[in-house]
Coordinates of C-alpha atoms in Angstrom, one line a residue:
Chain A
M571 CA 4.8 -0.1 -28.4
T572 CA 7.5 -2.6 -28.3
T573 CA 8.9 -2.7 -25.5
S574 CA 5.6 -3.2 -23.3
S575 CA 4.2 -6.8 -25.4
S576 CA 5.7 -8.2 -22.2
T577 CA 3.9 -6.2 -19.6
A578 CA 1.3 -6.9 -21.9
S579 CA 1.5 -10.7 -21.5
T580 CA 1.8 -10.4 -17.9
G581 CA -2.1 -8.9 -18.2
R582 CA -3.2 -11.4 -20.6
C583 CA -2.1 -14.3 -17.8
A584 CA -4.0 -12.4 -15.5
L585 CA -7.2 -12.1 -17.9
L586 CA -7.0 -15.7 -18.6
L587 CA -7.0 -16.8 -14.7
T588 CA -10.0 -14.0 -14.2
C589 CA -11.4 -15.7 -17.1
G590 CA -11.0 -19.4 -15.2
A591 CA -11.8 -17.8 -12.1
A592 CA -15.0 -17.2 -13.4
L593 CA -15.9 -20.1 -15.2
L594 CA -15.4 -21.8 -12.0
V595 CA -17.3 -19.7 -9.9
I596 CA -20.2 -20.5 -12.5
L597 CA -19.6 -24.0 -12.1
L598 CA -19.7 -24.0 -8.2
A599 CA -23.1 -21.9 -7.9
L600 CA -24.7 -24.1 -10.0
A601 CA -23.3 -27.3 -8.2
S602 CA -24.7 -25.5 -4.8
L603 CA -28.0 -24.2 -6.3
N604 CA -28.4 -28.2 -7.0
T605 CA -27.4 -29.6 -3.6
G606 CA -29.6 -29.3 -0.4
A607 CA -31.6 -31.1 2.3
S608 CA -34.6 -31.4 -0.2
Q609 CA -34.0 -33.7 -3.4
M610 CA -34.7 -30.6 -5.8
K611 CA -32.4 -30.6 -8.3
L612 CA -32.3 -27.5 -11.1
L613 CA -33.4 -30.2 -13.4
H614 CA -36.5 -30.2 -12.5
L615 CA -37.2 -26.9 -13.5
L616 CA -37.3 -27.6 -17.4
T617 CA -38.5 -31.4 -17.0
Q618 CA -41.2 -30.8 -14.0
P619 CA -41.6 -27.2 -13.0
D620 CA -44.9 -26.9 -9.9
D621 CA -44.7 -24.4 -7.0
R622 CA -42.3 -26.6 -5.0
V623 CA -39.8 -27.0 -6.6
T624 CA -39.6 -23.3 -7.8
R625 CA -40.2 -22.2 -4.3
V626 CA -37.4 -24.2 -2.6
L627 CA -35.2 -22.7 -5.4
F628 CA -36.3 -19.1 -5.1
A629 CA -36.8 -19.3 -1.1
S630 CA -33.4 -20.7 0.1
R631 CA -31.3 -22.4 -2.6
L632 CA -30.1 -19.3 -4.9
P633 CA -30.1 -17.1 -1.3
R634 CA -27.7 -19.6 0.2
T635 CA -25.9 -19.4 -3.2
V636 CA -25.4 -15.1 -3.6
A637 CA -25.2 -15.0 -0.2
L638 CA -22.0 -17.3 -0.2
T639 CA -20.6 -15.7 -3.6
L640 CA -21.1 -12.3 -2.5
A641 CA -19.9 -12.8 1.4
G642 CA -16.5 -14.5 -0.5
A643 CA -15.9 -11.8 -2.5
G644 CA -16.5 -9.6 0.0
L645 CA -14.0 -10.9 2.4
A646 CA -11.5 -12.0 0.2
V647 CA -11.5 -8.3 -1.2
A648 CA -12.0 -6.9 2.7
G649 CA -8.9 -8.8 3.1
L650 CA -6.7 -7.5 0.2
L651 CA -7.9 -3.7 1.6
M652 CA -6.9 -4.9 5.0
Q653 CA -3.2 -6.0 3.8
M654 CA -2.7 -2.8 1.8
L655 CA -3.5 -0.3 4.7
A656 CA -1.6 -2.3 7.0
R657 CA 1.7 -3.0 4.5
N658 CA 1.4 -6.7 5.7
R659 CA 0.6 -9.6 3.9
L660 CA -0.2 -12.0 6.5
V661 CA -3.6 -9.4 8.1
E662 CA -7.2 -10.1 7.0
P663 CA -10.2 -8.6 8.6
G664 CA -10.4 -11.5 11.2
T665 CA -6.5 -11.2 12.7
V666 CA -6.5 -7.7 13.3
G667 CA -9.4 -7.4 15.7
T668 CA -12.4 -6.6 12.4
F669 CA -14.3 -9.2 13.0
S670 CA -14.1 -9.5 17.2
A671 CA -15.0 -5.9 17.2
A672 CA -18.0 -6.5 14.6
S673 CA -19.3 -9.6 17.4
F674 CA -18.9 -7.4 20.5
G675 CA -21.3 -5.0 18.4
M676 CA -23.5 -8.2 17.6
L677 CA -23.4 -8.4 21.9
L678 CA -24.3 -4.5 22.6
A679 CA -27.1 -5.1 19.8
A680 CA -28.1 -7.7 21.9
L681 CA -28.1 -6.3 25.2
I682 CA -29.6 -3.0 24.2
N683 CA -32.4 -4.2 22.0
P684 CA -33.0 -8.1 20.8
G685 CA -35.4 -7.0 18.1
M686 CA -33.4 -4.2 16.9
A687 CA -33.9 -2.8 13.0
L688 CA -32.0 -4.2 10.7
W689 CA -30.0 -1.3 9.6
L690 CA -30.0 0.1 13.5
K691 CA -27.7 -3.2 13.7
F692 CA -25.5 -2.6 10.8
V693 CA -24.5 0.6 11.7
L694 CA -23.3 -0.1 15.4
V695 CA -22.4 -3.2 14.0
S696 CA -20.2 -1.6 11.9
V697 CA -18.7 1.4 13.5
C698 CA -17.2 -0.9 16.0
A699 CA -16.1 -3.3 13.6
A700 CA -14.2 0.4 12.1
L701 CA -13.1 0.8 15.6
G702 CA -11.5 -2.6 16.0
S703 CA -9.7 -2.2 12.5
W704 CA -8.7 2.0 13.3
L705 CA -7.6 0.4 16.7
F706 CA -5.1 -2.1 15.1
L707 CA -4.0 0.4 12.4
A708 CA -3.5 3.0 15.4
I709 CA -1.3 0.2 17.2
L710 CA 0.9 -0.3 14.4
Q711 CA 1.7 2.9 13.6
R712 CA 3.0 3.4 17.4
I713 CA 4.9 0.7 17.2
P714 CA 8.8 1.6 16.0
L715 CA 9.6 -1.6 14.4
R716 CA 7.8 -3.0 11.9
S717 CA 9.1 -6.4 11.3
A718 CA 6.5 -8.3 9.2
L719 CA 5.8 -11.0 11.9
I720 CA 4.8 -8.3 14.3
V721 CA 2.2 -6.9 12.7
P722 CA -0.2 -10.0 12.5
L723 CA 0.8 -10.7 16.3
V724 CA -0.1 -7.4 17.4
G725 CA -3.6 -8.0 15.4
L726 CA -4.2 -11.7 17.0
V727 CA -3.3 -9.8 20.3
L728 CA -5.7 -6.9 19.7
S729 CA -8.5 -9.6 17.9
A730 CA -8.2 -12.4 21.6
V731 CA -8.2 -9.3 24.1
L732 CA -11.2 -8.1 22.7
A733 CA -13.0 -11.7 21.8
S734 CA -12.2 -12.3 25.5
G735 CA -14.2 -8.9 26.9
S736 CA -16.8 -10.0 24.5
G737 CA -16.9 -13.7 26.4
L738 CA -17.2 -12.1 29.8
V739 CA -19.8 -9.8 28.9
A740 CA -21.8 -12.2 27.1
S741 CA -21.0 -14.6 30.2
L742 CA -22.9 -12.0 32.3
F743 CA -25.6 -12.3 30.4
E744 CA -25.9 -15.7 29.2
L745 CA -25.5 -15.3 25.8
G746 CA -22.3 -17.6 25.1
Q747 CA -24.3 -20.0 23.0
A748 CA -24.9 -16.8 20.7
L749 CA -21.7 -15.1 20.8
R750 CA -20.2 -19.0 19.9
A751 CA -22.7 -18.6 16.4
W752 CA -21.8 -14.8 15.2
N753 CA -18.4 -16.5 16.1
S754 CA -18.8 -19.5 13.6
G755 CA -20.3 -18.5 10.1
D756 CA -22.4 -20.8 8.2
F757 CA -25.2 -20.7 5.5
S758 CA -27.4 -23.0 6.6
A759 CA -30.4 -20.6 7.9
I760 CA -30.0 -18.3 4.9
L761 CA -33.6 -17.5 3.7
R762 CA -34.9 -14.8 1.1
G763 CA -34.9 -11.9 3.2
R764 CA -32.0 -12.7 5.3
Y765 CA -29.1 -12.5 3.0
E766 CA -29.7 -8.4 1.2
L767 CA -27.8 -7.0 3.7
L768 CA -24.3 -8.4 1.4
W769 CA -25.2 -6.3 -1.3
V770 CA -23.6 -3.5 0.9
A771 CA -20.7 -5.9 0.9
A772 CA -21.3 -6.1 -2.8
G773 CA -21.4 -2.5 -3.8
M774 CA -18.1 -2.2 -1.4
T775 CA -16.1 -5.0 -3.4
V776 CA -16.9 -3.2 -6.8
L777 CA -15.9 0.3 -4.7
A778 CA -12.8 -1.5 -4.2
M779 CA -12.6 -2.8 -7.6
L780 CA -12.2 0.9 -9.1
L781 CA -9.9 2.4 -6.4
A782 CA -7.3 -0.1 -7.2
D783 CA -4.8 2.0 -8.0
R784 CA -5.1 4.3 -5.1
F785 CA -5.1 1.2 -2.7
T786 CA -1.8 -0.2 -4.3
V787 CA -0.2 3.3 -3.3
I788 CA -1.9 3.7 -0.1
G789 CA 0.3 -0.3 0.2
M790 CA 3.0 2.0 -0.8
G791 CA 3.0 3.7 2.0
K792 CA 2.4 7.1 3.4
D793 CA 5.8 9.6 1.5
F794 CA 4.7 7.7 -1.6
A795 CA 1.2 8.4 -1.6
T796 CA 1.8 11.9 -0.6
N797 CA 4.3 12.1 -3.7
V798 CA 1.9 11.1 -6.4
G799 CA -0.7 14.0 -4.3
I800 CA -3.4 11.4 -2.7
N801 CA -4.4 12.2 0.7
Y802 CA -3.5 9.1 2.4
A803 CA -5.4 10.0 5.3
A804 CA -8.9 10.1 3.7
L805 CA -7.8 7.0 2.0
M806 CA -6.9 5.1 5.3
V807 CA -10.3 6.2 6.6
L808 CA -12.2 5.1 3.8
G809 CA -10.2 1.9 3.3
V810 CA -11.6 0.8 7.0
L811 CA -15.0 1.6 6.2
M812 CA -15.4 -0.6 3.5
V813 CA -13.2 -2.9 5.1
S814 CA -16.1 -3.1 8.1
L815 CA -19.2 -2.2 6.7
I816 CA -18.1 -6.1 4.4
S817 CA -17.0 -7.4 7.9
A818 CA -20.5 -5.8 9.4
S819 CA -22.6 -7.6 6.7
V820 CA -21.2 -11.0 6.9
V821 CA -21.2 -11.6 10.5
I822 CA -24.5 -10.5 10.5
T823 CA -25.8 -12.5 7.9
A824 CA -23.3 -15.7 8.4
G825 CA -21.3 -14.7 11.3
A826 CA -17.5 -14.5 11.2
L827 CA -15.6 -16.6 8.5
P828 CA -12.0 -16.7 9.3
F829 CA -8.9 -17.0 6.8
V830 CA -10.7 -16.6 2.9
G831 CA -9.2 -12.8 3.2
L832 CA -5.8 -14.3 3.7
V833 CA -5.7 -17.2 1.8
V834 CA -7.1 -15.7 -1.4
P835 CA -5.0 -12.9 -1.6
N836 CA -2.2 -14.3 -0.4
L837 CA -2.3 -17.2 -3.5
V838 CA -3.4 -14.5 -6.1
R839 CA -0.8 -11.8 -5.6
A840 CA 1.8 -15.1 -5.8
L841 CA 0.7 -15.6 -9.2
V842 CA 0.1 -12.3 -10.8
G843 CA 2.0 -9.7 -7.9
D844 CA 0.7 -6.8 -6.1
N845 CA -0.7 -4.5 -8.0
M846 CA -3.9 -4.6 -6.7
R847 CA -5.9 -3.4 -10.1
R848 CA -4.4 -6.8 -11.9
G849 CA -5.5 -9.0 -9.3
I850 CA -8.4 -7.9 -7.4
V851 CA -11.1 -9.0 -9.8
L852 CA -9.9 -12.5 -9.3
V853 CA -9.2 -11.9 -5.7
A854 CA -12.8 -11.8 -5.9
L855 CA -13.8 -14.5 -7.7
C856 CA -11.3 -16.5 -5.8
G857 CA -12.7 -16.0 -2.8
A858 CA -16.7 -16.6 -4.3
A859 CA -14.9 -20.0 -5.4
L860 CA -13.3 -20.8 -1.7
M861 CA -17.0 -20.0 -0.1
L862 CA -18.7 -22.1 -2.2
V863 CA -16.2 -24.6 -1.6
A864 CA -16.0 -24.7 2.0
D865 CA -20.4 -24.6 1.9
L866 CA -20.7 -27.4 -0.8
L867 CA -18.3 -29.6 1.6
G868 CA -19.9 -28.9 4.5
R869 CA -23.1 -30.0 3.1
L870 CA -21.9 -32.8 1.9
L871 CA -20.0 -34.4 4.4
I872 CA -22.3 -35.6 6.5
H873 CA -25.1 -34.8 4.4
P874 CA -28.2 -34.5 5.3
Y875 CA -26.5 -32.0 8.1
E876 CA -24.1 -29.5 8.2
V877 CA -20.8 -28.9 8.9
P878 CA -20.4 -24.8 9.1
S879 CA -18.5 -23.5 6.5
A880 CA -16.1 -21.4 9.2
N881 CA -15.0 -24.5 10.7
L882 CA -13.8 -25.7 7.3
L883 CA -12.1 -22.8 6.2
A884 CA -10.2 -22.8 9.9
I885 CA -8.9 -26.3 9.2
V886 CA -7.9 -25.2 5.4
G887 CA -7.2 -22.2 6.1
S888 CA -4.5 -22.4 9.0
L889 CA -2.8 -24.9 7.1
V890 CA -2.2 -22.7 4.5
F891 CA -1.6 -19.9 6.2
I892 CA 1.5 -21.9 7.8
V893 CA 2.8 -23.1 4.3
I894 CA 2.5 -19.2 3.2
L895 CA 5.0 -18.3 6.2
L896 CA 7.2 -21.2 5.5
R897 CA 7.2 -20.8 2.2
G898 CA 8.3 -16.4 3.3
R899 CA 10.6 -17.6 5.8
R900 CA 13.9 -16.1 4.9
Q901 CA 11.6 -13.0 3.8
W902 CA 10.1 -12.3 7.3
A903 CA 13.7 -12.7 9.2
Chain B
M246 CA 11.3 29.5 -6.9
I247 CA 11.7 27.0 -3.7
E248 CA 11.9 29.7 -0.8
A249 CA 11.9 28.3 2.4
K250 CA 10.9 31.1 5.7
T251 CA 12.3 30.1 9.6
L252 CA 11.2 26.4 8.8
S253 CA 11.4 25.0 12.1
K254 CA 11.0 20.5 13.0
R255 CA 10.7 20.0 16.5
Y256 CA 10.2 16.8 17.6
N257 CA 9.2 16.6 21.4
E258 CA 12.2 18.9 22.7
R259 CA 14.4 18.4 20.5
L260 CA 14.7 21.1 17.9
V261 CA 15.7 18.5 14.6
V262 CA 15.8 22.2 11.8
Q263 CA 15.5 26.0 13.2
D264 CA 14.8 28.5 11.6
V265 CA 16.4 27.8 8.4
S266 CA 15.3 30.2 5.7
L267 CA 17.0 30.1 1.9
Q268 CA 15.7 30.2 -1.9
I269 CA 16.5 27.9 -4.1
P270 CA 16.3 28.9 -8.2
R271 CA 14.4 27.3 -10.9
G272 CA 16.5 25.1 -13.0
G273 CA 20.0 23.4 -11.9
V274 CA 20.8 20.7 -9.6
T275 CA 21.2 21.7 -5.7
A276 CA 23.3 19.5 -3.0
I277 CA 21.8 19.5 0.1
I278 CA 25.2 18.5 2.6
G279 CA 26.4 17.9 6.4
P280 CA 27.7 15.7 8.8
N281 CA 24.7 12.5 10.0
G282 CA 21.6 14.1 11.9
A283 CA 22.5 18.0 10.7
G284 CA 18.6 17.8 9.3
K285 CA 19.3 17.9 5.9
S286 CA 16.2 15.0 5.5
T287 CA 14.3 16.8 7.7
L288 CA 14.2 19.9 5.5
L289 CA 13.9 18.4 2.2
S290 CA 10.6 16.2 3.9
M291 CA 9.1 19.6 4.7
I292 CA 9.8 21.0 1.4
S293 CA 8.2 18.2 0.0
R294 CA 5.2 18.3 2.7
L295 CA 6.3 14.8 3.9
T296 CA 6.7 16.3 7.0
P297 CA 4.6 18.6 8.6
M298 CA 6.7 22.1 9.8
S299 CA 6.8 23.0 13.5
A300 CA 7.4 27.0 12.0
G301 CA 8.1 28.3 8.9
S302 CA 6.5 28.0 5.5
V303 CA 7.5 26.8 1.9
E304 CA 6.1 28.5 -0.9
I305 CA 7.3 26.5 -4.6
D306 CA 6.6 28.9 -7.3
G307 CA 4.8 31.0 -4.5
M308 CA 1.8 28.2 -3.9
D309 CA 2.3 27.3 -0.4
V310 CA 2.7 23.4 -0.1
T311 CA 0.8 23.5 3.4
R312 CA -2.4 24.6 0.8
T313 CA -1.8 23.7 -1.9
P314 CA -3.8 20.9 -3.0
G315 CA -2.0 17.8 -3.0
P316 CA -2.6 16.7 -6.7
E317 CA -1.6 20.2 -7.6
L318 CA 1.7 20.0 -5.9
A319 CA 2.0 16.6 -7.3
K320 CA 2.1 18.0 -10.9
R321 CA 4.9 20.2 -10.0
L322 CA 7.3 18.3 -7.6
S323 CA 8.2 15.1 -7.0
I324 CA 9.8 13.5 -3.8
L325 CA 11.9 10.5 -3.6
R326 CA 12.9 9.5 0.2
Q327 CA 15.6 7.3 1.2
H328 CA 13.7 4.4 2.7
N329 CA 11.6 3.5 0.1
Q330 CA 11.7 0.2 0.9
T331 CA 8.3 -1.3 0.0
S332 CA 7.1 -4.9 0.3
L333 CA 4.7 -4.6 -2.9
R334 CA 6.2 -6.9 -5.8
L335 CA 5.4 -4.5 -9.0
S336 CA 6.9 -5.0 -11.9
V337 CA 9.2 -2.3 -12.4
R338 CA 7.2 -0.9 -15.1
D339 CA 4.0 -0.9 -13.2
L340 CA 5.8 1.1 -10.4
V341 CA 6.7 3.9 -13.3
A342 CA 3.6 3.9 -13.8
F343 CA 2.2 5.0 -10.9
G344 CA 3.9 8.8 -11.4
R345 CA 1.8 9.2 -13.9
F346 CA -0.6 9.1 -11.5
P347 CA -1.1 12.8 -10.9
H348 CA -1.5 13.8 -14.6
S349 CA -3.8 11.0 -15.1
G350 CA -5.4 9.4 -12.2
G351 CA -4.4 5.8 -12.7
R352 CA -6.2 5.8 -16.3
L353 CA -2.8 5.4 -18.4
T354 CA -2.9 7.6 -21.9
A355 CA -1.5 7.2 -24.6
E356 CA 0.8 10.7 -23.6
D357 CA 1.4 8.6 -20.1
Q358 CA 2.4 4.9 -21.8
H359 CA 4.7 7.9 -23.7
H360 CA 6.3 9.1 -21.1
I361 CA 6.5 5.7 -19.2
D362 CA 8.7 4.4 -21.9
E363 CA 10.9 7.4 -21.9
A364 CA 11.7 7.3 -18.3
L365 CA 12.3 3.3 -19.0
D366 CA 14.7 4.1 -21.5
Y367 CA 16.5 7.6 -20.0
L368 CA 17.4 4.9 -16.9
S369 CA 18.3 1.9 -18.8
L370 CA 15.5 0.1 -17.4
N371 CA 14.2 -1.7 -20.9
E372 CA 15.2 -4.8 -20.4
F373 CA 14.7 -4.8 -16.7
Q374 CA 10.5 -3.5 -17.1
D375 CA 8.8 -6.9 -16.4
R376 CA 11.0 -7.7 -13.6
H377 CA 9.5 -7.6 -10.1
L378 CA 11.4 -5.3 -8.0
D379 CA 12.6 -7.9 -5.7
E380 CA 14.2 -9.5 -8.7
L381 CA 16.3 -6.4 -8.5
S382 CA 19.7 -5.6 -7.7
G383 CA 19.6 -2.6 -5.0
G384 CA 21.2 -0.5 -7.6
Q385 CA 18.4 -1.6 -10.6
R386 CA 15.9 -0.8 -7.5
Q387 CA 17.1 2.9 -6.8
R388 CA 17.2 3.5 -10.7
A389 CA 13.5 2.5 -11.0
Y390 CA 12.8 4.5 -8.4
V391 CA 14.5 7.3 -9.4
A392 CA 12.6 6.2 -12.8
M393 CA 9.6 6.8 -11.3
V394 CA 9.7 10.4 -10.3
M395 CA 11.3 11.2 -13.6
C396 CA 8.4 9.8 -15.1
Q397 CA 6.0 12.5 -12.8
D398 CA 7.6 14.7 -15.1
T399 CA 7.8 17.7 -12.4
D400 CA 9.7 21.6 -12.2
Y401 CA 11.4 20.4 -9.3
V402 CA 13.0 16.7 -8.6
L403 CA 13.4 15.9 -4.9
L404 CA 16.0 13.4 -4.0
D405 CA 17.0 12.0 -0.8
E406 CA 20.4 10.1 -0.7
P407 CA 19.7 8.8 -4.2
L408 CA 23.6 7.1 -4.1
N409 CA 22.8 4.7 -1.0
N410 CA 23.3 1.3 -1.5
I411 CA 24.8 1.8 -5.2
D412 CA 28.1 1.3 -6.6
M413 CA 30.7 3.5 -7.8
R414 CA 29.3 3.2 -11.6
F415 CA 25.6 3.5 -11.3
A416 CA 26.6 6.2 -8.5
V417 CA 28.1 8.0 -11.5
D418 CA 24.8 7.4 -14.1
M419 CA 22.9 9.0 -11.5
M420 CA 24.8 12.0 -10.9
Q421 CA 25.2 12.7 -14.6
L422 CA 21.5 11.2 -15.2
L423 CA 20.3 14.2 -12.7
R424 CA 22.6 16.5 -14.1
R425 CA 21.5 15.8 -17.9
A426 CA 18.0 16.2 -16.4
A427 CA 18.6 19.6 -15.3
D428 CA 20.5 21.0 -18.3
E429 CA 18.5 18.9 -21.0
K430 CA 15.2 19.1 -19.3
G431 CA 15.3 22.1 -17.5
K432 CA 14.4 20.5 -14.2
T433 CA 15.2 22.0 -10.7
V434 CA 17.0 19.1 -8.6
V435 CA 18.2 18.8 -5.3
V436 CA 19.3 16.2 -3.6
V437 CA 20.5 15.2 -0.2
L438 CA 24.3 14.0 -0.9
H439 CA 26.8 12.2 1.4
D440 CA 29.6 12.5 -0.7
I441 CA 31.1 15.7 -1.0
N442 CA 32.7 15.1 -3.8
F443 CA 29.8 14.2 -6.2
A444 CA 28.2 17.9 -4.6
S445 CA 31.6 19.4 -5.6
C446 CA 31.6 17.8 -9.5
Y447 CA 27.6 17.8 -10.3
S448 CA 25.7 20.8 -8.6
D449 CA 25.3 24.2 -9.0
H450 CA 25.0 25.6 -5.7
I451 CA 25.3 24.1 -2.6
I452 CA 23.7 24.0 1.3
A453 CA 25.6 23.1 4.1
M454 CA 23.5 22.1 6.9
R455 CA 25.5 21.8 10.7
G456 CA 22.6 20.7 13.4
G457 CA 20.0 21.9 12.3
K458 CA 20.5 25.1 11.5
L459 CA 21.6 26.6 7.7
A460 CA 25.6 26.6 7.7
W461 CA 26.9 27.6 4.5
Q462 CA 25.5 27.6 1.0
G463 CA 27.5 28.4 -2.3
T464 CA 28.7 27.5 -5.7
P465 CA 30.8 24.4 -5.1
D466 CA 34.0 27.0 -5.8
E467 CA 32.8 28.7 -2.4
V468 CA 31.7 26.3 0.1
M469 CA 34.6 23.7 -0.8
R470 CA 37.6 24.7 1.5
D471 CA 39.3 23.5 3.5
E472 CA 38.6 25.3 6.8
I473 CA 34.6 25.3 6.0
L474 CA 34.5 21.2 5.6
S475 CA 36.7 20.7 8.3
E476 CA 34.5 22.9 10.4
L477 CA 31.5 21.3 8.9
Y478 CA 32.0 17.6 9.3
E479 CA 35.0 18.3 12.3
I480 CA 37.9 16.1 10.9
P481 CA 41.0 17.9 8.7
M482 CA 39.7 17.5 5.4
Q483 CA 41.6 19.2 2.6
V484 CA 40.2 19.8 -1.1
H485 CA 42.6 19.7 -4.2
E486 CA 41.8 20.8 -7.5
L487 CA 42.3 18.0 -10.5
N488 CA 41.1 18.1 -13.2
G489 CA 39.3 21.5 -13.1
Q490 CA 36.9 19.8 -10.5
R491 CA 37.6 20.2 -6.8
I492 CA 38.2 17.4 -4.6
C493 CA 38.2 17.0 -1.2
V494 CA 40.4 14.6 0.6
Y495 CA 39.8 13.2 4.4
F496 CA 40.5 9.7 4.3
R497 CA 43.6 9.4 6.5
M498 CA 45.0 13.0 7.0
G499 CA 47.7 14.1 10.0

């Protein structure tokens, strides 16, 4: 069909970007595998493969790199999903209460039983994250005037309220330090056996890709979704669950990581538009790349010590957030 | 046939639509008119299951809209609301393609592509198909949404004030298009209109609402009358016969 040639070229542009991002993720992953406190280099595997090298690689380096990739991809996709559910591009799990609710869940788990089984902790934290996210969306529904800027403000207020609740409880039980660790994620403690929960995030990321069309329709609003025969309420619940499972697995494994879910989807949406089907793979790849870069920088800046990824992400992310706000200011007005 | 029985909608204590029973036959263009707050949009939303009803029932070809599965109904009836301002940046073609969702669930077949091309053609949107919605004028954007519901290819097409924000030329284009959809494709078009002269010139059947109730219904000849319209809108109105069309004048009376 000649009439669709130009749309095909938009599609090709997205495809090209996606391939480029995939290559970037591979290169960054190799760099990540090659970096660490130990002097082990990947090349040693070929030249002088010994026990120590393979042990460092499989016990520490590989788990860390895989964890970074899965967490970055998952968080970016969770951000995109949340933007569709809230119908606002200025939100992500870290600014709507999902993370704050998840770290409240961590606090509950520590209070109930510090040695709680991982799966039980995961369920508890996921439930808290889902309740927090749902509370945000429920508040949004009751706000009559939904200007583009009010939505993220509501989220930030809710986040702050939940966080101060956690802070109060934590200080009563002397868990303040643990709470701070959950709130500022980093991957320095990732070893084999301590990141596998992130495969749940990976599963949700793939599910989001499969349901991309449906979530784009959700982003068009309830009437639009109902008109094309989509069960709006069911998809909202599913979307909240997916965001919450991703967030909970990241918070339990590494701690909260801000701005990945905000910055990455916004950059990708600016490049390829808002049709999730065109952008979601790119979002996942760029999320992974950003996470890998943040972690690499954190490891290299004050080598052999580490700056937590969350700190670097907060600095870069908040700057990009401001740029996004300024660029869109006509739109928000 | 669309059949509404004793349909009511209550928001808190306020009855927005009250005990409306009506039948809209298959085929042709039906216009719903009435002053602001008459309950036109709410009636249309209840018929299309976007707004739950407080009482009564709606059947589309015998299917109860509240009990028929969403995807099934989406192949029979499409609805375009008045406020469909989305903040999503979609290309016109992508938007129109979502009209095929009930048929293909997102996996577009060659037949779907054909429907999309046809809908773009039908609304003269070919040259804009790769533009994003936010790059279009109000009229073009409105046409893109109408193309989407056309692409959905349902027997019943419901539109809430599709002439809003578009100039006279596009308004005439739009009404001619709806007329053609009814005449050539056998669609049943139900449209909420503020401009009663468009209702008069293009519809087969007019439903007039006031205060949440069905006030009058009939052919344009039957409804387009001085005394009916004056009472409906509570201002003096005069209907004139011009070129075989009944045109109502109300801009400056007396």
